[in-house]
XYZ file of C-alpha atoms in Angstrom:
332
model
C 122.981 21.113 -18.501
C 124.365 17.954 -16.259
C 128.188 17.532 -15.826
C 130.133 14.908 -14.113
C 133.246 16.285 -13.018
C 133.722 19.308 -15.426
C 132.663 16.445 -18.619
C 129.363 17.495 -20.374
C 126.935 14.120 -20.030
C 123.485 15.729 -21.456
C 120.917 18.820 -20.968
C 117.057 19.197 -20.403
C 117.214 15.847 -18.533
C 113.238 15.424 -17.223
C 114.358 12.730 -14.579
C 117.148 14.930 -12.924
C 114.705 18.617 -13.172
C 110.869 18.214 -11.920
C 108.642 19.135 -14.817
C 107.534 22.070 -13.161
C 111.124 23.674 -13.184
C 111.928 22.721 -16.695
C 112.143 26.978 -17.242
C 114.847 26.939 -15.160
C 118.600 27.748 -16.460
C 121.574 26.624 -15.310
C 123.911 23.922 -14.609
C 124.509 20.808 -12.450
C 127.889 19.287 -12.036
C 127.372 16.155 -9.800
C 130.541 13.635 -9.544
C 128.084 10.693 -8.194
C 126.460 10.302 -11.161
C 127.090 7.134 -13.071
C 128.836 8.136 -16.762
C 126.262 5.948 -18.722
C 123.361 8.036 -18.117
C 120.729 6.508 -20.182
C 117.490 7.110 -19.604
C 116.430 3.979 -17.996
C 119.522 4.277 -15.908
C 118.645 7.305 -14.915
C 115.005 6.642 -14.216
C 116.294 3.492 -11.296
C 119.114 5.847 -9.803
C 118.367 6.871 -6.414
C 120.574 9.664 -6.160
C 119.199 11.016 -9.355
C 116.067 11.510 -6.868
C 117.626 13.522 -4.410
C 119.305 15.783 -7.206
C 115.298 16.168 -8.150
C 114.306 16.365 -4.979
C 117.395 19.201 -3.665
C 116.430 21.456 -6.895
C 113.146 21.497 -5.526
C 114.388 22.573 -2.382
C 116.549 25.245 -3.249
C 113.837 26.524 -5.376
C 111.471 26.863 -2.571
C 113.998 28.565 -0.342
C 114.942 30.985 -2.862
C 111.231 32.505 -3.843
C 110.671 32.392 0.052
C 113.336 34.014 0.676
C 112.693 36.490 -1.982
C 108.900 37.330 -0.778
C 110.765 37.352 2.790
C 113.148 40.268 1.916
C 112.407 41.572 -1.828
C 108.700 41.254 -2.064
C 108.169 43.889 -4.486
C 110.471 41.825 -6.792
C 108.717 39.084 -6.221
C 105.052 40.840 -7.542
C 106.627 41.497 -9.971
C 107.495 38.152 -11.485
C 104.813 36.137 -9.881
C 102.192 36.507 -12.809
C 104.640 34.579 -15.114
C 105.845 32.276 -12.599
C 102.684 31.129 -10.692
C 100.999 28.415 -12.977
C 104.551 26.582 -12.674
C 104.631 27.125 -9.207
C 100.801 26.125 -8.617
C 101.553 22.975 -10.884
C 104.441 22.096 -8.763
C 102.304 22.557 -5.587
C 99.573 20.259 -7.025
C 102.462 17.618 -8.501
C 104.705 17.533 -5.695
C 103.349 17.812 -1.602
C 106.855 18.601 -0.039
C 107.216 21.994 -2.607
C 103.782 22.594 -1.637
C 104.097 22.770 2.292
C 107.036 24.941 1.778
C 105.020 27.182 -0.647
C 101.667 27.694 0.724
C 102.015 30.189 2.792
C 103.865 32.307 -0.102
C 101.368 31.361 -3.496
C 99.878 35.228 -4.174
C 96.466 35.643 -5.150
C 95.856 38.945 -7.238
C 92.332 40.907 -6.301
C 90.395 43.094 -8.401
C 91.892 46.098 -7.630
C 95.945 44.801 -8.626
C 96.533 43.894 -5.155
C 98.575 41.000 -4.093
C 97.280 38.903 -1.500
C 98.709 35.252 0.504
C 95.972 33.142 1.213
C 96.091 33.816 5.149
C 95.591 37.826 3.470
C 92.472 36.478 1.707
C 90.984 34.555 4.772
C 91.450 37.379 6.907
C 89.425 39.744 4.444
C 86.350 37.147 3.665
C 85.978 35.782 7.345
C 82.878 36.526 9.189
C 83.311 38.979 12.181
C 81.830 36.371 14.845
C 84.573 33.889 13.226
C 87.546 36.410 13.729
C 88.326 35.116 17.499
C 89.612 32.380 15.333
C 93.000 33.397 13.388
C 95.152 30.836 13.197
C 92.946 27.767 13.270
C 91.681 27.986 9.699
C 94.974 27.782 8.027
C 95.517 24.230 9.509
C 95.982 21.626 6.883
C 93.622 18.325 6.687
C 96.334 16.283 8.245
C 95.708 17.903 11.827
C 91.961 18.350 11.021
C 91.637 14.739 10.954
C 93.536 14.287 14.331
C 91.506 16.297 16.055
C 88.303 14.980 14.381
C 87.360 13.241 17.459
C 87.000 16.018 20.002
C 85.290 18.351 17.327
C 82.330 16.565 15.662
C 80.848 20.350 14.794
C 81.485 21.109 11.078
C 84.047 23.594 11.336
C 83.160 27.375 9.757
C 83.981 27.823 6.231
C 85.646 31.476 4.914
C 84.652 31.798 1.565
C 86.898 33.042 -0.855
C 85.363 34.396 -3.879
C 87.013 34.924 -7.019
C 87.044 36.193 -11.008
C 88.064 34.133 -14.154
C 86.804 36.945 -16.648
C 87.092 40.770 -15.286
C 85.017 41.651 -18.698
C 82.746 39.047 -18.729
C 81.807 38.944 -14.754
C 82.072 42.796 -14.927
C 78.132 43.224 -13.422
C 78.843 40.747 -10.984
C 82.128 42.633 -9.579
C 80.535 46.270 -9.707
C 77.912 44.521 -7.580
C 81.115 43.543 -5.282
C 82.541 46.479 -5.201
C 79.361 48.572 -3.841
C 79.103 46.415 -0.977
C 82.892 46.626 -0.059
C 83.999 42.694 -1.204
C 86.987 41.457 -2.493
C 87.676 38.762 -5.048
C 90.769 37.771 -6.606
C 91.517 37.539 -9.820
C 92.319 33.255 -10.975
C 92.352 33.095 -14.811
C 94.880 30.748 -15.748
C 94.123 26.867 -16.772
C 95.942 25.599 -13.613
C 93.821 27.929 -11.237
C 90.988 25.364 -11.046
C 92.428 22.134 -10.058
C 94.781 23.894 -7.697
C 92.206 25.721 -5.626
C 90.779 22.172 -5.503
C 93.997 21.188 -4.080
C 93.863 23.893 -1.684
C 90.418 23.088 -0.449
C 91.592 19.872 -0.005
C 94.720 20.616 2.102
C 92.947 23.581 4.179
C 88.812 22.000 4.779
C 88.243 25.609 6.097
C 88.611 27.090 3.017
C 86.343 27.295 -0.128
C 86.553 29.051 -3.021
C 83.688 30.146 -5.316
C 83.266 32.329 -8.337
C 80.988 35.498 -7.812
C 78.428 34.512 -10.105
C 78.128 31.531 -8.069
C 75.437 32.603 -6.129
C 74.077 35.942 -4.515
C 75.838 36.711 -1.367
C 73.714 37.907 1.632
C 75.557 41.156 1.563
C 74.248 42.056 -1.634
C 70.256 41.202 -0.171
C 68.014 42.559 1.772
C 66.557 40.570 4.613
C 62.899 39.842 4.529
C 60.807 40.871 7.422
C 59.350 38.635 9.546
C 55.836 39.691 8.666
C 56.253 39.943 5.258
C 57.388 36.672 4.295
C 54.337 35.682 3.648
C 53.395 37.778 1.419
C 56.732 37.529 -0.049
C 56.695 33.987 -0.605
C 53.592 34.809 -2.691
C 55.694 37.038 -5.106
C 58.121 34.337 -5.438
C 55.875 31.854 -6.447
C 53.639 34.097 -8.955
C 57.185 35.418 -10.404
C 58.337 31.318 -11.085
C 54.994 30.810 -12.818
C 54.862 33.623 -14.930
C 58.653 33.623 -15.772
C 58.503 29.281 -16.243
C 55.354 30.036 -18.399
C 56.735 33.117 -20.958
C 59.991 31.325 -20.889
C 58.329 28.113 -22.103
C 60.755 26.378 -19.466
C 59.023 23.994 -16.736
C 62.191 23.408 -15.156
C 63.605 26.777 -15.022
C 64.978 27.716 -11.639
C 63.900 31.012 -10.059
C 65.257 32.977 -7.050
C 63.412 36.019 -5.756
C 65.646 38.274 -3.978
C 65.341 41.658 -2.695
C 68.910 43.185 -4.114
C 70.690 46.510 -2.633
C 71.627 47.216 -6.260
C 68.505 48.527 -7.709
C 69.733 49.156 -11.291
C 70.280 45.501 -11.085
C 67.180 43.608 -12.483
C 67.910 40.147 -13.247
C 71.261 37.949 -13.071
C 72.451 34.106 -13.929
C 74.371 32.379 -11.664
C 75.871 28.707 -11.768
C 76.493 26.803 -8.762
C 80.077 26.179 -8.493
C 80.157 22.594 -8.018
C 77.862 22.416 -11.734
C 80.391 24.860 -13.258
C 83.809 22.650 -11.819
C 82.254 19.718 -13.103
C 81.873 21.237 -16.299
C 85.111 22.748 -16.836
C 86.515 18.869 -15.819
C 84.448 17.358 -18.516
C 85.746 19.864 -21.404
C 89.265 19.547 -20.434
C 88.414 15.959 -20.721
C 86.621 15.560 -23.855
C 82.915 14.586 -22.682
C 81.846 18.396 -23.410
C 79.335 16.312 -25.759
C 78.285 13.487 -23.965
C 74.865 14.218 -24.379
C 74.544 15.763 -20.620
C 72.026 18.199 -20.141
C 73.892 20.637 -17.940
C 71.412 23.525 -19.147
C 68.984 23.198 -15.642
C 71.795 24.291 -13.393
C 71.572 27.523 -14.000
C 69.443 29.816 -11.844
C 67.329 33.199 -12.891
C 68.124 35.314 -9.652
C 65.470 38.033 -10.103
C 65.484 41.603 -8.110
C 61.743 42.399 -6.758
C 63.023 45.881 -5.903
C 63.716 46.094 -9.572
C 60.323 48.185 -11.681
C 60.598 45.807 -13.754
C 60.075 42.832 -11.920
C 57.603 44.663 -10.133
C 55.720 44.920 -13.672
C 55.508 41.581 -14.093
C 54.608 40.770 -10.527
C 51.401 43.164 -11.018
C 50.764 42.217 -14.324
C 50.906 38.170 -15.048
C 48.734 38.700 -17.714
C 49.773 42.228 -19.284
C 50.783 42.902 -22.922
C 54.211 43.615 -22.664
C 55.296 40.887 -19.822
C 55.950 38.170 -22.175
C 58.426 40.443 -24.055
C 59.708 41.887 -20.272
C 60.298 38.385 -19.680
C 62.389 37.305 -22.400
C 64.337 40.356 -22.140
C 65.377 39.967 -18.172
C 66.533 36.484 -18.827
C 67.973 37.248 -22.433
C 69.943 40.100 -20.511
C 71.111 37.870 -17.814
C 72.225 35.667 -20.048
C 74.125 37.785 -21.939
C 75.863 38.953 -18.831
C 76.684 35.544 -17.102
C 77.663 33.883 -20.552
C 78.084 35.787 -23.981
């Protein structure tokens, strides 16, 4: 509600609140304002801009504050207060440089993480000499562009939309000791875009993205070869059954060996997707169907089956059922 000197003028004024903070409560008695508060008056009046602007501040300072001193408090309310807070971050740069170092990312196990938490726990040991440097913001990247021309190192940060749907994907995770957080809101996508765009060390990608190389095997030297072999019999055989010519196919020797086939999506395709559906072109007559990829496990007996018997009775129906199961799995 806005006062001018104790006199009631109006409430839920969008040009003296942000639009981010419109959940807020309370009151704002301000003796500068001008009494004729319509909207287009409002709308020119510079010091209606620095009310705006101050709320925004005092805001900031308070949740600091509070995940300063109180932070259990503050996990506690941050599931229902982070998509205003992430909107606010993407709207507005100043609330964002005083946030950024106090947004909370939830991981798979319930725990609450800041993003310097999250680099620290996905950056690669020969990259940990290097603490500090990869929260630096694109604003001093660029300044120091000149004397660096090496593409700096990039932590990945991998996180879960679905903990039901991705469920194979994060068991898989969890046996080799990774974290992911947890990002299932609406806002969650074109903030972390934000974020990659404010931190270029940083990039975040879904675990179904791709296979990570903890979860493989590595390939001996002198059985590439042979292994390459594998890969290129499995693609046949799987393109052929499949009746797909342009069906990608990944060979991979998995750790997981109850594992036998899984989808992923690169997470470029998948971004680019989402922006299209929140847009409306979901049916523009795109096919977005080829940028999926059939990641199959050649420790799996299955696989194996199929691998030793291109032409055998059952590996038609084998086939269908791996990529029917991965599927399933990677999109019900």
């Amino acid at each position: 509600k806005l006062y001018n000197n104790q006199v009631f003028i109006a409430d839920n004024i969008k040009e003296v609140i942000p639009e981010f903070l419109l959940l807020l409560k309370g009151v704002i008695d301000c003796p500068d304002l001008p009494l004729n508060v319509s909207r287009s008056a409002l709308q020119n009046d510079g010091f209606v801009k620095k009310i705006s602007e101050y709320i925004t501040k005092k805001v900031a300072d308070k949740l600091t504050g509070m995940c300063k001193t109180d932070r259990e408090s503050y996990e506690k309310y941050w599931d229902d207060i982070s998509p205003f807070i992430k909107y606010g971050c993407i709207k507005d740069s100043k609330f964002s440089d005083k946030m950024n170092d106090y947004i909370l990312f939830k991981n798979i196990d319930g725990k609450y993480l800041t993003l310097k938490d999250c680099i620290e726990e996905n950056r690669k040991p020969e990259a940990e000499t290097k603490t500090e440097e990869t929260v630096e913001s694109t604003e001093e990247k660029k300044e120091d562009g000149a004397k660096d021309e090496k593409e700096p190192e990039k932590t990945t940060i991998f996180y879960v939309t679905d903990e039901v749907q991705q469920s194979q994907y994060i068991n898989m995770f969890r046996a080799q000791g990774q974290d992911a957080v947890v990002l299932k809101h609406n806002i969650d996508s074109p903030f972390i875009t934000q974020l990659e765009q404010r931190y270029q060390n940083v990039q975040f990608q879904r675990i179904d993205a791709d296979v990570t190389d903890n979860a493989k095997e590595e390939v001996a030297e002198d059985e590439k070869e042979a292994f390459q072999k594998t890969v290129d019999s499995l693609t046949a055989t799987f393109r052929k059954e499949l009746g797909n010519d342009k069906l990608d196919v990944k060979v991979e020797k998995l750790k997981d060996s109850n594992v036998a086939s899984i989808m992923t999506l690169s997470e470029q395709s998948r971004r680019m997707q989402e922006m299209m559906k929140m847009y409306g072109m979901d049916s523009m007559g795109m096919d977005m169907g080829g940028e999926n990829t059939l990641i199959l496990n050649a420790n799996h007996p299955l696989v194996q089956y199929v691998q030793k018997h291109e032409d055998g009775e059952n590996t038609s129906l084998i086939c269908k059922q791996l990529y029917d199961l991965a599927m399933l799995a990677h999109k019900p």
